[in-house]
Coordinates of C-alpha atoms in Angstrom, one line a residue:
M1462 CA 0.0 0.0 0.0
D1463 CA 1.3 3.4 -0.9
H1464 CA 1.4 5.6 2.2
V1465 CA 3.3 8.5 0.6
P1466 CA 0.2 10.7 -0.2
L1467 CA -1.2 9.9 3.3
I1468 CA 2.1 11.1 4.8
G1469 CA 2.0 14.2 2.8
K1470 CA -1.6 14.8 4.0
W1471 CA -0.6 14.4 7.6
Q1472 CA 2.3 16.9 7.1
V1473 CA 0.0 19.5 5.7
E1474 CA -2.5 19.0 8.5
C1475 CA 0.2 19.2 11.1
K1476 CA 1.4 22.4 9.6
E1477 CA -2.1 23.9 9.6
I1478 CA -2.6 22.9 13.2
R1479 CA 0.6 24.5 14.2
Q1480 CA -0.3 27.7 12.4
G1481 CA -3.7 27.8 14.0
I1482 CA -2.3 27.3 17.5
T1483 CA 0.2 30.1 16.8
M1484 CA -2.5 32.5 15.6
I1485 CA -4.8 31.7 18.6
G1486 CA -2.0 32.2 21.0
Q1487 CA -1.2 35.6 19.4
R1488 CA -4.8 36.7 19.7
G1489 CA -5.0 35.6 23.3
T1490 CA -8.4 34.1 22.8
V1491 CA -7.7 30.9 24.6
G1492 CA -5.9 29.9 27.8
F1493 CA -2.9 27.7 28.4
P1494 CA -4.8 24.4 28.7
E1495 CA -6.3 24.9 25.2
L1496 CA -2.7 25.4 23.8
I1497 CA -1.5 22.2 25.5
L1498 CA -4.4 20.3 23.9
G1499 CA -3.5 21.7 20.4
S1500 CA 0.1 20.8 20.9
L1501 CA -0.8 17.3 21.9
L1502 CA -3.0 16.9 18.8
T1503 CA -0.1 18.0 16.7
L1504 CA 2.2 15.5 18.4
A1505 CA -0.3 12.8 17.8
A1506 CA -0.7 13.7 14.1
V1507 CA 3.1 13.6 13.6
A1508 CA 3.3 10.2 15.4
I1509 CA 0.5 8.7 13.4
G1510 CA 2.2 9.9 10.2
M1511 CA 5.5 8.2 11.3
I1512 CA 3.6 5.0 12.0
L1513 CA 1.9 4.8 8.6
S1514 CA 5.0 5.7 6.7
A1515 CA 6.2 2.9 4.4
E1516 CA 9.6 4.5 3.8
V1517 CA 10.8 4.9 7.5
N1518 CA 12.7 2.1 9.3
E1519 CA 11.5 0.1 12.3
P1520 CA 13.1 2.3 15.0
V1521 CA 11.2 5.4 13.7
K1522 CA 7.9 3.5 13.7
V1523 CA 8.6 2.5 17.3
A1524 CA 9.3 6.0 18.1
G1525 CA 6.0 7.1 16.5
E1526 CA 4.1 4.5 18.5
L1527 CA 5.8 5.8 21.7
L1528 CA 4.9 9.3 20.9
T1529 CA 1.3 8.3 20.2
G1530 CA 1.1 6.6 23.6
V1531 CA 2.6 9.5 25.4
A1532 CA 0.3 12.0 23.6
T1533 CA -2.8 9.9 24.5
I1534 CA -1.8 9.7 28.2
A1535 CA -1.0 13.4 28.4
L1536 CA -4.3 14.2 26.6
A1537 CA -6.2 12.1 29.2
I1538 CA -4.5 14.0 32.1
V1539 CA -5.1 17.4 30.5
T1540 CA -8.8 16.5 29.9
F1541 CA -9.2 15.5 33.6
L1542 CA -7.6 18.7 34.7
L1543 CA -9.9 20.7 32.4
V1544 CA -13.0 19.0 33.8
K1545 CA -11.9 19.6 37.3
A1546 CA -11.1 23.3 36.6
T1547 CA -14.5 23.7 34.9
K1548 CA -16.3 22.3 38.0
L1549 CA -14.3 24.6 40.2
L1550 CA -15.1 27.6 38.1
A1551 CA -18.8 26.7 38.1
K1552 CA -18.8 26.4 41.9
T1553 CA -17.0 29.7 42.3
A1554 CA -19.4 31.4 39.9
E1555 CA -22.3 30.0 41.9
E1556 CA -20.9 31.3 45.2
D1557 CA -20.2 34.7 43.7
G1558 CA -23.8 34.9 42.4
H1559 CA -25.2 34.0 45.8
N1560 CA -22.9 36.6 47.5
R1561 CA -24.2 39.3 45.1
K1562 CA -27.7 38.2 45.7
V1563 CA -27.3 38.5 49.5
Q1564 CA -25.7 41.9 49.2
A1565 CA -28.5 43.1 46.9
T1566 CA -31.1 41.9 49.4
V1567 CA -29.4 43.8 52.3
D1568 CA -28.9 47.0 50.3
A1569 CA -32.5 47.1 49.1
W1570 CA -34.0 46.2 52.4
M1571 CA -32.0 48.8 54.3
K1572 CA -33.4 51.5 51.9
V1573 CA -37.0 50.3 52.3
R1574 CA -36.7 49.8 56.1
E1575 CA -35.8 53.4 56.6
E1576 CA -39.1 54.5 55.1
L1577 CA -41.4 52.2 57.2
D1578 CA -43.1 53.4 60.3
F1579 CA -46.3 51.4 61.0
S1580 CA -48.6 51.8 64.0
D1581 CA -50.1 49.0 66.0
L1582 CA -53.7 48.7 64.8
T1583 CA -54.6 45.5 66.6
K1584 CA -56.6 47.3 69.3
E1585 CA -58.0 50.2 67.3
K1586 CA -61.6 50.6 66.2
A1587 CA -62.7 50.3 62.6
D1588 CA -62.7 54.0 61.8
K1589 CA -59.2 54.5 63.3
I1590 CA -57.9 51.4 61.4
Q1591 CA -59.1 52.8 58.1
E1592 CA -57.7 56.2 58.7
A1593 CA -54.3 54.9 59.9
G1594 CA -54.2 52.4 57.1
D1595 CA -54.9 55.0 54.5
E1596 CA -52.0 57.1 55.8
A1597 CA -49.7 54.1 55.7
R1598 CA -50.7 53.0 52.2
P1599 CA -47.5 54.4 50.5
Q1600 CA -45.4 52.4 52.9
L1601 CA -47.5 49.3 52.4
R1602 CA -47.0 49.6 48.6
K1603 CA -43.2 49.7 49.1
L1604 CA -43.3 46.7 51.4
E1605 CA -45.5 44.9 48.9
A1606 CA -43.1 45.5 46.1
F1607 CA -40.2 44.3 48.2
S1608 CA -42.1 41.3 49.4
Q1609 CA -42.9 40.4 45.7
V1610 CA -39.2 40.5 44.9
V1611 CA -38.3 38.2 47.8
N1612 CA -41.1 35.8 47.0
S1613 CA -40.0 35.5 43.4
G1614 CA -36.5 34.5 44.5
V1615 CA -34.6 37.6 43.2
F1616 CA -33.7 38.6 46.7
D1617 CA -32.5 36.0 49.3
L1618 CA -35.3 34.9 51.6
E1619 CA -32.9 33.4 54.2
T1620 CA -30.9 36.6 54.5
F1621 CA -34.0 38.7 54.8
S1622 CA -35.4 36.4 57.4
K1623 CA -32.3 36.5 59.5
I1624 CA -31.8 40.3 59.5
S1625 CA -35.4 41.4 59.9
G1626 CA -37.8 38.4 59.9
N1627 CA -39.1 39.0 63.4
W1628 CA -39.6 42.7 62.8
F1629 CA -41.4 42.1 59.5
V1630 CA -43.8 39.6 61.1
Q1631 CA -44.5 42.0 63.9
Q1632 CA -45.2 44.9 61.5
V1633 CA -47.5 42.8 59.4
R1634 CA -49.4 41.7 62.6
W1635 CA -49.9 45.3 63.5
M1636 CA -51.2 46.2 60.1
K1637 CA -53.3 43.0 59.7
P1638 CA -56.6 44.8 60.6
Y1639 CA -56.2 47.2 57.8
I1640 CA -55.0 44.6 55.4
S1641 CA -57.9 42.4 56.2
Q1642 CA -60.3 45.3 55.4
A1643 CA -58.5 46.0 52.1
Q1644 CA -58.7 42.3 51.1
K1645 CA -62.5 42.2 51.6
Q1646 CA -62.7 44.6 48.7
N1647 CA -59.8 43.2 46.7
A1648 CA -58.6 39.6 47.5
D1649 CA -55.2 40.3 46.0
A1650 CA -54.5 43.4 48.1
Y1651 CA -51.1 43.0 49.8
K1652 CA -51.0 39.3 49.1
E1653 CA -47.3 39.3 48.6
I1654 CA -46.8 40.7 52.2
I1655 CA -49.1 38.0 53.6
Q1656 CA -47.3 35.3 51.6
L1657 CA -43.9 36.4 52.8
E1658 CA -45.2 36.6 56.4
K1659 CA -46.4 33.0 56.2
T1660 CA -43.2 31.8 54.7
I1661 CA -41.0 33.5 57.4
Q1662 CA -43.2 32.2 60.2
G1663 CA -42.9 28.7 58.7
M1664 CA -39.2 29.0 58.6
K1665 CA -39.0 30.1 62.2
S1666 CA -41.4 27.4 63.4
S1667 CA -39.6 24.5 61.7
P1668 CA -38.9 21.5 64.0
Q1669 CA -35.3 22.3 64.3
D1670 CA -36.0 25.8 65.3
M1671 CA -38.5 24.7 67.8
M1672 CA -36.0 22.3 69.3
N1673 CA -33.5 25.1 69.8
A1674 CA -36.1 27.6 71.1
P1675 CA -36.5 28.5 74.8
K1676 CA -39.3 26.8 76.7
D1677 CA -41.5 29.9 76.9
M1678 CA -41.4 30.3 73.1
K1679 CA -42.3 26.6 72.6
S1680 CA -45.3 27.0 74.8
A1681 CA -46.4 30.2 73.1
A1682 CA -46.1 28.5 69.7
A1683 CA -48.2 25.6 70.9
K1684 CA -51.1 27.8 71.8
P1685 CA -53.8 28.3 69.1

């Protein structure tokens, strides 16, 4: 079988691969691992050309087979390292994303929190509840908007619950009489606030939290 044309083809391909690697390295579009892979592929192509050649002697063919084996092993190692590096980068990106989410939650809540000043309406009469609720409507709108963003998952629920969960639940309880009146006219009124309140209460009354809570809190939670 005439292998000369095949060898010529391999030589051309090796030359093109080397030129491509050089150009990519000059543009700086890939990293060091990609250059290693390209070099290994070039080495493998040269080795295969040496093995298929009919004009080279036996030692050269053996050398080609050895180069092929070395290139294969090195390629497997580099592939493993690339996979490991990819997983590490993905984990780092996930952690960075969570940190940014936490920071955005804190920053947004601190701005909203400064504008909130609700009154305790739990013992007020109906006319007083309506009057105080109407005055607090702009604050409730802001709290409703913030609650919607938390409920949607854009802001971090756990972070918000830790920094102001108890305060939030207390404020909602104070405004419940007015919210209940508003929901009689519109069932969707302040539904995001109520949903977030229920979620936070559920988080704080989880079995693990109850085990760690003081006895007086456990007794209070057990009451209807």
